[in-house]
Structure formats: structure tokens, C-alpha cells
Amino acid sequence: MRKKMKYYKCRAGDIGKSILEILVSLGEALPETPCGGKGSCGKCRMRVKGALSPASAFEISLLGEEYEKGVRLICMARVQGSFEYEEIKETSAEIQTDFSAGETKVKNRNSLLAVDIGTTTVAVYKIDNGNIYEKKSFMNPQRIHGADVISRLVYADGGGKNELKNEICNAIKDSCEKEFDYAVICGNTAMEHFLCGEDPSGIAKLPFTPATLFGKCYSFDFCKNTYIAPCVAAYVGGDITLGMLAAELDREEKTTLYMDIGTNGEIALKRGDKILCCSAAAGPAFEGGNIEFGMTASCGAVERVYIDGGGYKFDTVGNAEPAGICGSGLIDAAAVLLELELMDETGRLEQDRYYFGEKVYISQKDIRNLQSAKAAVAAGVRTLCHEAKCKVSDIEKVIIAGGFGTHINTESALKIGLIPYDFEGEVESPGNLAGMGAVGFALNSDEKRLWDLLERVSYTELSGHKKFNEYYIEEMMFEY
């Protein structure tokens, strides 16, 4: 069944704008725009009709047969008059909410707010008298400028810093029905810079020096006393700091690996009294970026692939018709293809495409992008082990944090080498540890413990690290 069409009456100043710009100004739900509206990914597809600019040959080549069905790329289609567009239902990613708040130890702070600003999803927790009374999540409005951090840093450097600040501040304010007494907000280092209006330009270029590492309070409309979680480095942010706190990494006696896997795979290794951190530039494959039919884990995404008889079957989010494949599905698919010997140890596929339904497939290029992503993460782990003077086999426990961790099949992750092959310990996926850490810190504000943890943390820069480059090449391979 086709989705409902909405009518937009052209106004003064609209002529020449893209449909994407118009819909952003209206606050409408959007298709995915991982390239930030640059016209390179071909994913901002929407059925439209009306007074629009003709499609270029390049746009038609990206759309294929969908062009004949009235589909356009809304970053390319320009407004020439009134038009109709397909209504999209906004999706909300799942967040970890099944933890109790406990009692607050901070006086005169009955009304508390905890926020985890993810690159894709923002998680909000509202607390009153020690109890979480509301939890919600929404898509980060900054995603219109690109699915990854680097795209947004480029946008900020081009004059969009204030816009990025306003977008996230207004989104958090809109989710709040009142002003709170105290708030704790965490995110990666760039997200915290965008929120606070700090200059993020140093994050994107050598020697990767942020304007600030935070660990101090700012004032916003939704809360005049907002603590921004301290970061470790340019690519290890306050979300990792509070996540490690929630995981009690500072109290852990086992050699433990903490991983938050996304575009930047943030990794921490607890060995003895020390915690070593790094950030592996995995790219957006785990979040559906640079994958031909890649998408986030929303309705219709292939999220699970498994062997059935001599072949494979799959499940989709919401049991809907397959619309694409998300990170967990991609990892499963690669593991299954290895198991069925439809892909060899170099990543070469036996045939050009493997289908999930009639239209969705993964290709050789998709596998190469996955290989690059998993190699970066695994090489990051091995580099930290090298710095800690231990072996991967010495790791006793792995914690995979974030929503991604709760969705991936750990056996598949081990099968493809996302976690290095010689790991033999236990794997835990506790969910949104950053959100849990923000809630816990809002309630207890144990700054001494937080800063004691940070004093034990050392950061390893992977770019230019000789061992990382060596390990990266080795980890590109799969093993049977």
C-alpha cells in the first residue's frame, strides 16, 4: 500500500531550493541522508510530484527503475512551484531503559535530566525524586548534514557551527516539558562541541586537539546547571567516559575490553590498574553507510541472517518487506556466507550478489567495506594489547556497549573477526551504558570517582601507529 502524499504550497523564496531543504525547514521526517545532501549516496529517495526541476542523467542512473515510479532524490530535486511528497513516519531507535535510578544523593536536585547525544540517536531520561519517570529517544536532527561526525565537522567549518548548536539544543528543549534543576549530558567529543557552541575545527585535523575536554557546567534553556561529561581525546568522548563508569571498569579485576562500535570504534582496555583507550576509524558500514542497501535498524531492515538447511534465511525489523540491511544483518550475512563457503578468507564472493528478498542484496563492494570496518576495530584492539604488553587471549571479558551491541550476534562478530580471532573470554552486551552513566552521575555526582578513573586512562593515537597499520592489513582477512 502506498504511503500518504502531502501537499506543499510554494512560497516566496522557495524557488531553487531542494526538497530536502524545504522538508528540513518544516521539521518533517526524512529518508536517510548519510552523505549530508551532497548527492553522492543515492539514499534520500522519496515519491514526489509537482513543479520540480528535471532529473539529471546522474540522478536517473542512481534511481534506476524507481525513477519511472515517481521517485526522486530530494537533495537533487529543486522546487519550481507547489508539489506533493510522500509522508514518512519518523522512526525511533531503541534505547536501554530497563535500569533503575536509585536514590539521589545530591541535595536540592529533585528534577534531573540525563541525555546521551549519539551521532544517530539522542536518548533522554527524566528523573524526579530519584525515579526515572520518562524515557524517550529521537533521531539526531544534525543527521541532515551527514551520517558521520566528519561530515558534520566539515559543515561546521563551513559556517554551520551555530546551526548545529541550535538544532541539537532545540531538539532537547522540545523534549522537555519544564526547566530542570540539574542535567548531565554526554556524547562524543564533536557532539559535545556542537551542543556547547565550542569551536570543533581542531578535532578534524592533526594533531586532533579539541577546544576543550569539558568536565564542567554550561547553561541552556532546558537547564541552567548542565554538566557536560569529560572527554578523553578528540575521538574518545564523554559518552565513553560515563560508559566506562557505568560498567565499573575502574573496579573491574579482570582484563576487560570495552567497545562502542560505530563510525568511530571507541575501544578501552582495562589491564591491571591502567585503562588504555583508542578510536578506530571504522567508517559508517556498521550503521548502514557505504553499503548499497545499507540502512539503520528501522522498519524493513534485514537485522538477522541465519543458516537454514543448506541455505540461509533472514528476519527484518517489524517483520516487514526487506527495505535494506542494517549493521547487525550485515555482520550476520558475512558470517553465514563464510560458514556456507560462499565467501573465502579474502572476502571474495562466489557470485556477484546475495539477495534478501527480490530487491535487497549485498555485493562484493559491500563486503570490502565491511572488511575495512572490522579490520580497523580488530586492529585497534590488537594495538591496545601491544601497548599494554598483553595478548588478545589474555582478555577475559568483552563489553560491547550501545544499542549496536544489543543487536549484533556475538557469534557472528567472532566469526568475521570483529573481535580478534584468538579471543576466548566472555562477551557482554549491557546496552546503553552511556545513558546509564549519565543517569547515575546525575543522581550521585561522584566527581572524585570520575576523575580518579580518568587519571588511570591513557590515549593511544592510531593514525601513523606502525603496529596498527600492520595489524590492519592482517585483520582484513577472514578465517574459516
Short mmCIF file of C-alpha atoms in Angstrom, two decimals:
data_model
loop_
_atom_site.label_atom_id
_atom_site.label_comp_id
_atom_site.label_asym_id
_atom_site.label_seq_id
_atom_site.Cartn_x
_atom_site.Cartn_y
_atom_site.Cartn_z
CA MET A 1 0.00 0.00 0.00
CA ARG A 2 1.33 3.40 -0.96
CA LYS A 3 2.01 5.96 1.71
CA LYS A 4 0.00 9.15 2.05
CA MET A 5 1.03 12.16 -0.04
CA LYS A 6 1.17 15.64 1.49
CA TYR A 7 0.76 18.90 -0.40
CA TYR A 8 3.20 21.79 -0.10
CA LYS A 9 2.24 25.23 -1.42
CA CYS A 10 5.26 27.04 -2.81
CA ARG A 11 6.12 30.29 -1.02
CA ALA A 12 8.26 33.29 -1.81
CA GLY A 13 11.91 32.33 -1.59
CA ASP A 14 11.32 28.60 -2.16
CA ILE A 15 12.18 28.56 -5.86
CA GLY A 16 15.52 26.84 -6.43
CA LYS A 17 15.68 25.18 -3.03
CA SER A 18 15.93 21.41 -2.82
CA ILE A 19 13.00 19.40 -1.47
CA LEU A 20 15.38 18.33 1.28
CA GLU A 21 15.85 21.94 2.39
CA ILE A 22 12.09 22.53 2.36
CA LEU A 23 11.31 19.44 4.43
CA VAL A 24 14.05 20.26 6.95
CA SER A 25 12.54 23.72 7.42
CA LEU A 26 9.15 22.08 8.03
CA GLY A 27 10.59 19.67 10.58
CA GLU A 28 9.31 16.70 8.57
CA ALA A 29 10.60 13.14 8.96
CA LEU A 30 13.18 12.41 6.29
CA PRO A 31 14.66 9.45 4.46
CA GLU A 32 18.27 8.69 5.35
CA THR A 33 20.85 11.21 4.13
CA PRO A 34 24.23 9.68 5.02
CA CYS A 35 26.14 11.90 2.58
CA GLY A 36 24.63 15.06 4.07
CA GLY A 37 22.69 16.02 0.96
CA LYS A 38 25.72 16.07 -1.34
CA GLY A 39 24.05 13.83 -3.94
CA SER A 40 26.56 11.00 -3.69
CA CYS A 41 24.86 8.22 -1.70
CA GLY A 42 21.56 7.95 -3.60
CA LYS A 43 19.58 7.13 -0.44
CA CYS A 44 17.33 10.17 0.09
CA ARG A 45 14.61 8.65 -2.10
CA MET A 46 11.05 9.87 -1.90
CA ARG A 47 7.99 9.72 -4.12
CA VAL A 48 7.17 13.28 -5.20
CA LYS A 49 5.22 15.03 -7.93
CA GLY A 50 4.61 18.60 -8.97
CA ALA A 51 6.63 21.58 -10.19
CA LEU A 52 10.17 20.28 -9.80
CA SER A 53 13.42 20.56 -11.74
CA PRO A 54 14.07 17.82 -14.32
CA ALA A 55 16.17 14.90 -13.11
CA SER A 56 19.76 14.83 -14.34
CA ALA A 57 21.18 11.77 -16.07
CA PHE A 58 23.23 11.09 -12.93
CA GLU A 59 20.16 11.17 -10.67
CA ILE A 60 18.29 8.85 -13.03
CA SER A 61 21.24 6.43 -13.03
CA LEU A 62 21.17 6.33 -9.21
CA LEU A 63 17.41 5.79 -9.08
CA GLY A 64 17.16 3.14 -11.79
CA GLU A 65 13.64 1.81 -12.33
CA GLU A 66 12.32 3.74 -9.32
CA TYR A 67 12.52 6.95 -11.34
CA GLU A 68 9.66 5.69 -13.52
CA LYS A 69 7.55 5.30 -10.35
CA GLY A 70 7.83 8.96 -9.40
CA VAL A 71 10.77 8.62 -7.01
CA ARG A 72 13.36 11.41 -6.81
CA LEU A 73 16.46 12.13 -4.75
CA ILE A 74 15.22 15.00 -2.61
CA CYS A 75 18.67 16.56 -2.29
CA MET A 76 18.77 16.96 -6.09
CA ALA A 77 15.16 17.76 -6.97
CA ARG A 78 14.73 21.56 -6.94
CA VAL A 79 11.47 23.37 -6.26
CA GLN A 80 9.90 25.29 -9.15
CA GLY A 81 6.42 25.55 -7.67
CA SER A 82 3.99 23.68 -5.42
CA PHE A 83 4.45 19.93 -5.06
CA GLU A 84 3.32 16.79 -3.23
CA TYR A 85 5.58 14.48 -1.28
CA GLU A 86 5.36 11.10 0.39
CA GLU A 87 4.75 11.21 4.12
CA ILE A 88 7.34 9.30 6.13
CA LYS A 89 6.73 8.05 9.63
CA GLU A 90 9.62 9.02 11.90
CA THR A 91 11.34 6.03 13.48
CA SER A 92 12.77 5.97 16.96
CA ALA A 93 15.71 3.76 17.76
CA GLU A 94 15.52 1.57 20.82
CA ILE A 95 17.41 2.72 23.90
CA GLN A 96 18.35 0.85 27.03
CA THR A 97 15.81 1.80 29.68
CA ASP A 98 15.48 -1.21 31.95
CA PHE A 99 17.63 0.08 34.78
CA SER A 100 16.55 1.72 38.00
CA ALA A 101 17.70 5.16 39.00
CA GLY A 102 18.09 4.66 42.74
CA GLU A 103 18.09 7.45 45.28
CA THR A 104 19.64 10.81 44.62
CA LYS A 105 22.50 11.81 46.90
CA VAL A 106 22.53 15.41 45.70
CA LYS A 107 20.51 17.87 47.75
CA ASN A 108 18.12 20.36 46.15
CA ARG A 109 18.21 18.49 42.84
CA ASN A 110 14.89 16.70 42.66
CA SER A 111 14.30 17.42 38.98
CA LEU A 112 17.08 15.82 36.93
CA LEU A 113 17.77 15.30 33.24
CA ALA A 114 20.23 12.87 31.65
CA VAL A 115 20.96 12.95 27.91
CA ASP A 116 23.14 10.80 25.68
CA ILE A 117 23.72 12.54 22.34
CA GLY A 118 24.55 9.90 19.78
CA THR A 119 25.54 10.66 16.21
CA THR A 120 22.31 8.99 15.06
CA THR A 121 20.03 8.87 18.12
CA VAL A 122 19.53 11.08 21.17
CA ALA A 123 18.39 9.35 24.39
CA VAL A 124 16.68 11.42 27.10
CA TYR A 125 15.97 10.32 30.68
CA LYS A 126 13.88 12.43 33.08
CA ILE A 127 14.23 11.86 36.82
CA ASP A 128 12.14 13.14 39.71
CA ASN A 129 12.83 12.32 43.37
CA GLY A 130 15.24 9.59 42.36
CA ASN A 131 12.93 7.85 39.89
CA ILE A 132 13.08 7.84 36.10
CA TYR A 133 9.58 8.88 35.11
CA GLU A 134 10.08 9.25 31.36
CA LYS A 135 12.49 7.90 28.78
CA LYS A 136 12.45 8.85 25.14
CA SER A 137 14.65 8.82 22.09
CA PHE A 138 14.64 10.73 18.84
CA MET A 139 16.79 10.96 15.76
CA ASN A 140 19.61 13.48 15.99
CA PRO A 141 18.43 16.41 13.83
CA GLN A 142 22.02 17.07 12.73
CA ARG A 143 21.95 13.91 10.60
CA ILE A 144 20.69 16.02 7.72
CA HIS A 145 24.27 17.30 7.42
CA GLY A 146 25.71 13.79 7.16
CA ALA A 147 25.50 10.44 8.90
CA ASP A 148 29.02 10.63 10.30
CA VAL A 149 30.93 13.01 12.55
CA ILE A 150 33.40 14.11 9.88
CA SER A 151 30.62 15.34 7.56
CA ARG A 152 29.28 17.50 10.40
CA LEU A 153 32.73 18.80 11.29
CA VAL A 154 33.14 19.87 7.66
CA TYR A 155 29.70 21.52 7.79
CA ALA A 156 30.64 23.36 11.00
CA ASP A 157 33.91 24.54 9.47
CA GLY A 158 31.97 25.91 6.51
CA GLY A 159 29.93 28.23 8.72
CA GLY A 160 27.35 25.84 10.13
CA LYS A 161 28.55 25.79 13.76
CA ASN A 162 25.67 27.87 15.12
CA GLU A 163 23.11 25.90 13.13
CA LEU A 164 24.41 22.63 14.56
CA LYS A 165 24.21 24.08 18.07
CA ASN A 166 20.67 25.35 17.59
CA GLU A 167 19.46 22.08 16.07
CA ILE A 168 20.51 19.90 19.00
CA CYS A 169 19.68 22.47 21.70
CA ASN A 170 16.18 22.99 20.32
CA ALA A 171 15.61 19.24 19.95
CA ILE A 172 16.50 18.63 23.61
CA LYS A 173 14.43 21.62 24.73
CA ASP A 174 11.43 20.37 22.72
CA SER A 175 11.66 17.03 24.52
CA CYS A 176 11.46 18.77 27.91
CA GLU A 177 8.19 20.00 29.42
CA LYS A 178 9.97 22.15 32.02
CA GLU A 179 13.31 23.53 33.13
CA PHE A 180 15.32 21.02 35.17
CA ASP A 181 17.35 21.64 38.33
CA TYR A 182 20.40 19.73 37.09
CA ALA A 183 21.35 17.91 33.90
CA VAL A 184 24.15 15.62 32.77
CA ILE A 185 24.85 15.33 29.05
CA CYS A 186 27.34 13.09 27.30
CA GLY A 187 28.24 12.42 23.69
CA ASN A 188 31.29 12.00 21.55
CA THR A 189 33.71 14.91 21.63
CA ALA A 190 32.32 16.51 18.46
CA MET A 191 28.69 16.23 19.62
CA GLU A 192 29.58 17.96 22.89
CA HIS A 193 31.36 20.74 20.96
CA PHE A 194 28.32 21.22 18.72
CA LEU A 195 25.96 21.37 21.71
CA CYS A 196 28.03 23.90 23.62
CA GLY A 197 28.99 26.05 20.64
CA GLU A 198 32.69 25.34 21.09
CA ASP A 199 34.98 25.52 18.06
CA PRO A 200 35.27 21.93 16.74
CA SER A 201 37.81 22.66 14.00
CA GLY A 202 40.74 21.16 15.91
CA ILE A 203 39.04 17.76 16.07
CA ALA A 204 39.19 17.17 12.32
CA LYS A 205 42.86 17.91 11.68
CA LEU A 206 46.23 16.97 13.09
CA PRO A 207 47.18 16.97 15.91
CA PHE A 208 43.45 16.40 16.72
CA THR A 209 43.21 18.93 19.55
CA PRO A 210 39.69 19.74 20.84
CA ALA A 211 38.89 23.25 22.05
CA THR A 212 38.04 21.71 25.44
CA LEU A 213 37.68 18.29 27.05
CA PHE A 214 34.70 19.55 29.11
CA GLY A 215 34.00 18.19 32.60
CA LYS A 216 32.28 21.46 33.51
CA CYS A 217 28.85 23.10 33.56
CA TYR A 218 27.06 25.10 30.85
CA SER A 219 23.74 26.92 30.85
CA PHE A 220 20.87 26.07 28.48
CA ASP A 221 17.19 26.97 28.29
CA PHE A 222 16.20 23.49 29.48
CA CYS A 223 18.62 23.58 32.44
CA LYS A 224 20.83 26.38 33.73
CA ASN A 225 23.12 23.92 35.51
CA THR A 226 24.16 21.33 32.91
CA TYR A 227 27.25 19.20 33.42
CA ILE A 228 28.97 18.14 30.19
CA ALA A 229 30.81 14.85 30.66
CA PRO A 230 34.60 14.98 30.34
CA CYS A 231 36.20 13.56 27.20
CA VAL A 232 39.45 11.63 26.91
CA ALA A 233 40.54 12.89 23.48
CA ALA A 234 39.23 14.17 20.14
CA TYR A 235 37.66 10.81 19.27
CA VAL A 236 37.02 9.33 22.72
CA GLY A 237 34.20 11.38 24.21
CA GLY A 238 32.19 11.85 27.35
CA ASP A 239 29.86 9.03 26.34
CA ILE A 240 32.77 6.59 26.69
CA THR A 241 33.87 8.16 29.98
CA LEU A 242 30.42 7.75 31.56
CA GLY A 243 30.00 4.36 29.88
CA MET A 244 33.21 3.11 31.50
CA LEU A 245 31.95 4.49 34.81
CA ALA A 246 28.61 2.66 34.44
CA ALA A 247 30.44 -0.55 33.51
CA GLU A 248 32.55 -0.07 36.65
CA LEU A 249 35.69 -0.53 34.59
CA ASP A 250 37.63 1.21 37.36
CA ARG A 251 36.60 -1.56 39.78
CA GLU A 252 36.97 -4.47 37.35
CA GLU A 253 39.63 -7.01 38.32
CA LYS A 254 39.57 -8.97 35.05
CA THR A 255 41.41 -7.87 31.93
CA THR A 256 38.43 -6.32 30.17
CA LEU A 257 37.82 -4.86 26.73
CA TYR A 258 35.17 -2.13 26.40
CA MET A 259 33.93 -1.43 22.86
CA ASP A 260 31.44 1.07 21.49
CA ILE A 261 31.20 0.18 17.82
CA GLY A 262 30.09 2.74 15.27
CA THR A 263 31.62 5.02 12.66
CA ASN A 264 34.41 5.59 15.16
CA GLY A 265 35.02 2.41 17.11
CA GLU A 266 35.93 3.63 20.59
CA ILE A 267 37.86 0.98 22.48
CA ALA A 268 39.16 0.78 26.06
CA LEU A 269 41.33 -1.97 27.55
CA LYS A 270 41.43 -2.39 31.34
CA ARG A 271 44.65 -4.18 32.29
CA GLY A 272 45.77 -4.08 35.90
CA ASP A 273 45.43 -0.54 37.23
CA LYS A 274 45.57 1.05 33.77
CA ILE A 275 42.93 1.79 31.15
CA LEU A 276 44.16 2.27 27.59
CA CYS A 277 41.87 3.92 25.02
CA CYS A 278 41.86 4.44 21.28
CA SER A 279 39.47 5.29 18.46
CA ALA A 280 39.45 3.20 15.29
CA ALA A 281 38.08 4.93 12.19
CA ALA A 282 35.80 2.10 11.13
CA GLY A 283 33.71 4.14 8.71
CA PRO A 284 29.91 4.01 8.53
CA ALA A 285 29.43 0.39 7.39
CA PHE A 286 28.20 -0.79 10.81
CA GLU A 287 25.48 1.86 10.63
CA GLY A 288 24.50 1.09 7.04
CA GLY A 289 26.69 3.72 5.38
CA ASN A 290 28.67 2.91 2.22
CA ILE A 291 26.55 -0.23 1.84
CA GLU A 292 24.43 -0.27 -1.31
CA PHE A 293 21.22 -1.21 0.52
CA GLY A 294 22.50 -0.16 3.93
CA MET A 295 20.16 1.49 6.41
CA THR A 296 19.70 2.00 10.13
CA ALA A 297 17.86 -0.64 12.17
CA SER A 298 14.43 0.69 11.25
CA CYS A 299 11.34 -0.96 9.77
CA GLY A 300 12.21 -3.34 6.94
CA ALA A 301 15.92 -3.61 7.71
CA VAL A 302 17.40 -7.09 7.47
CA GLU A 303 18.63 -7.50 11.05
CA ARG A 304 19.30 -11.22 11.33
CA VAL A 305 20.65 -13.79 8.86
CA TYR A 306 20.97 -17.46 9.74
CA ILE A 307 21.64 -20.84 8.16
CA ASP A 308 18.63 -22.97 7.33
CA GLY A 309 19.29 -26.36 5.78
CA GLY A 310 21.82 -25.84 3.02
CA GLY A 311 20.99 -22.16 2.55
CA TYR A 312 20.15 -19.07 4.56
CA LYS A 313 17.10 -17.20 5.81
CA PHE A 314 16.67 -13.76 7.31
CA ASP A 315 14.50 -11.65 9.60
CA THR A 316 13.60 -7.98 9.19
CA VAL A 317 12.75 -5.28 11.71
CA GLY A 318 8.99 -5.33 12.22
CA ASN A 319 8.70 -8.43 10.00
CA ALA A 320 8.23 -6.01 7.12
CA GLU A 321 9.20 -6.44 3.48
CA PRO A 322 13.01 -6.09 3.20
CA ALA A 323 13.95 -2.47 2.52
CA GLY A 324 17.68 -2.68 3.22
CA ILE A 325 20.22 -4.18 5.58
CA CYS A 326 21.49 -2.78 8.88
CA GLY A 327 24.79 -3.40 10.67
CA SER A 328 23.75 -6.49 12.62
CA GLY A 329 22.31 -8.06 9.47
CA LEU A 330 25.46 -7.30 7.51
CA ILE A 331 27.66 -8.97 10.14
CA ASP A 332 25.35 -11.99 10.23
CA ALA A 333 25.32 -12.19 6.44
CA ALA A 334 29.11 -12.22 6.22
CA ALA A 335 29.35 -14.90 8.92
CA VAL A 336 26.75 -17.05 7.15
CA LEU A 337 28.43 -16.69 3.76
CA LEU A 338 31.71 -17.79 5.35
CA GLU A 339 30.03 -20.75 7.02
CA LEU A 340 28.39 -21.84 3.76
CA GLU A 341 31.69 -21.34 1.91
CA LEU A 342 30.04 -18.81 -0.39
CA MET A 343 32.82 -16.38 0.55
CA ASP A 344 36.51 -17.21 1.02
CA GLU A 345 39.03 -15.96 3.58
CA THR A 346 39.95 -12.99 1.38
CA GLY A 347 36.31 -11.85 1.26
CA ARG A 348 35.77 -12.87 -2.36
CA LEU A 349 32.15 -13.83 -3.06
CA GLU A 350 31.27 -16.87 -5.15
CA GLN A 351 28.67 -14.80 -7.02
CA ASP A 352 28.21 -11.06 -7.55
CA ARG A 353 25.19 -10.63 -5.28
CA TYR A 354 23.36 -12.43 -2.49
CA TYR A 355 19.72 -11.47 -2.18
CA PHE A 356 17.37 -10.91 0.75
CA GLY A 357 14.01 -10.84 -0.94
CA GLU A 358 13.55 -9.66 -4.50
CA LYS A 359 15.43 -6.34 -4.43
CA VAL A 360 17.77 -6.11 -1.44
CA TYR A 361 21.22 -7.65 -1.78
CA ILE A 362 24.80 -7.39 -0.62
CA SER A 363 27.59 -7.13 -3.16
CA GLN A 364 31.34 -7.58 -3.32
CA LYS A 365 31.80 -3.87 -2.67
CA ASP A 366 29.68 -4.13 0.49
CA ILE A 367 31.87 -6.96 1.79
CA ARG A 368 35.02 -4.92 1.12
CA ASN A 369 33.59 -2.03 3.14
CA LEU A 370 32.70 -4.40 5.96
CA GLN A 371 36.20 -5.89 5.86
CA SER A 372 37.73 -2.44 6.20
CA ALA A 373 35.48 -1.60 9.15
CA LYS A 374 36.03 -4.84 11.05
CA ALA A 375 39.78 -4.71 10.37
CA ALA A 376 40.02 -1.21 11.84
CA VAL A 377 38.28 -2.27 15.06
CA ALA A 378 40.19 -5.54 15.44
CA ALA A 379 43.50 -3.80 14.69
CA GLY A 380 42.64 -1.18 17.31
CA VAL A 381 42.14 -3.94 19.88
CA ARG A 382 45.44 -5.57 18.99
CA THR A 383 47.24 -2.22 19.14
CA LEU A 384 45.97 -1.61 22.68
CA CYS A 385 47.10 -5.11 23.64
CA HIS A 386 50.53 -4.30 22.20
CA GLU A 387 50.67 -1.10 24.27
CA ALA A 388 49.54 -3.00 27.39
CA LYS A 389 52.11 -5.74 26.74
CA CYS A 390 49.50 -8.48 26.66
CA LYS A 391 47.90 -10.81 24.11
CA VAL A 392 44.32 -10.84 22.88
CA SER A 393 43.97 -14.25 24.50
CA ASP A 394 44.69 -12.56 27.87
CA ILE A 395 41.41 -10.61 27.59
CA GLU A 396 38.92 -12.27 29.92
CA LYS A 397 35.81 -10.23 29.14
CA VAL A 398 34.49 -8.04 26.33
CA ILE A 399 31.77 -5.44 26.90
CA ILE A 400 30.06 -4.25 23.70
CA ALA A 401 28.22 -1.07 24.68
CA GLY A 402 25.46 0.83 22.92
CA GLY A 403 22.37 -0.22 21.02
CA PHE A 404 24.52 -1.87 18.36
CA GLY A 405 25.91 -4.24 20.97
CA THR A 406 22.45 -5.42 21.99
CA HIS A 407 21.52 -6.23 18.38
CA ILE A 408 24.58 -7.98 16.99
CA ASN A 409 25.03 -11.72 17.22
CA THR A 410 28.29 -12.10 19.16
CA GLU A 411 28.98 -15.44 17.47
CA SER A 412 28.83 -13.70 14.09
CA ALA A 413 31.09 -10.89 15.37
CA LEU A 414 33.63 -13.50 16.44
CA LYS A 415 33.20 -15.44 13.19
CA ILE A 416 34.13 -12.47 10.99
CA GLY A 417 36.91 -11.29 13.31
CA LEU A 418 35.30 -8.07 14.51
CA ILE A 419 36.66 -9.25 17.84
CA PRO A 420 40.14 -10.70 17.08
CA TYR A 421 40.04 -14.43 16.44
CA ASP A 422 42.23 -15.51 19.38
CA PHE A 423 39.83 -14.07 21.98
CA GLU A 424 38.39 -16.84 24.18
CA GLY A 425 36.62 -14.98 27.00
CA GLU A 426 33.03 -13.94 27.71
CA VAL A 427 31.07 -11.26 25.84
CA GLU A 428 28.50 -8.95 27.45
CA SER A 429 26.11 -6.53 25.73
CA PRO A 430 24.54 -4.46 28.54
CA GLY A 431 23.01 -1.79 26.28
CA ASN A 432 23.26 1.97 26.51
CA LEU A 433 25.99 2.32 29.13
CA ALA A 434 26.49 5.98 28.26
CA GLY A 435 22.85 6.70 29.14
CA MET A 436 23.14 4.61 32.30
CA GLY A 437 26.28 6.51 33.24
CA ALA A 438 24.60 9.87 32.65
CA VAL A 439 21.65 8.88 34.86
CA GLY A 440 23.96 7.56 37.57
CA PHE A 441 26.10 10.68 37.55
CA ALA A 442 23.06 12.97 37.61
CA LEU A 443 21.90 11.17 40.74
CA ASN A 444 25.19 10.85 42.57
CA SER A 445 27.60 13.39 41.03
CA ASP A 446 30.58 11.35 42.23
CA GLU A 447 33.18 13.59 40.62
CA LYS A 448 36.04 12.15 42.67
CA ARG A 449 35.44 8.65 41.31
CA LEU A 450 35.02 10.01 37.78
CA TRP A 451 38.29 11.93 37.85
CA ASP A 452 40.10 9.04 39.56
CA LEU A 453 39.02 6.87 36.62
CA LEU A 454 40.22 9.44 34.10
CA GLU A 455 43.62 9.66 35.81
CA ARG A 456 44.11 5.98 35.01
CA VAL A 457 43.24 6.45 31.32
CA SER A 458 45.88 6.87 28.63
CA TYR A 459 45.08 7.52 24.97
CA THR A 460 46.80 5.85 22.01
CA GLU A 461 46.58 7.66 18.67
CA LEU A 462 46.25 5.06 15.91
CA SER A 463 46.93 7.26 12.88
CA GLY A 464 50.54 6.68 11.96
CA HIS A 465 50.97 3.94 14.58
CA LYS A 466 53.25 1.36 12.96
CA LYS A 467 51.68 -1.63 14.70
CA PHE A 468 48.13 -0.51 13.89
CA ASN A 469 48.89 -0.37 10.18
CA GLU A 470 50.49 -3.82 10.36
CA TYR A 471 47.56 -5.31 12.26
CA TYR A 472 45.03 -3.63 9.97
CA ILE A 473 46.38 -5.44 6.92
CA GLU A 474 46.35 -8.77 8.77
CA GLU A 475 42.81 -8.28 10.08
CA MET A 476 41.39 -7.68 6.60
CA MET A 477 41.33 -11.44 6.21
CA PHE A 478 38.59 -13.76 7.40
CA GLU A 479 39.24 -17.17 8.95
CA TYR A 480 37.33 -20.40 8.50
#
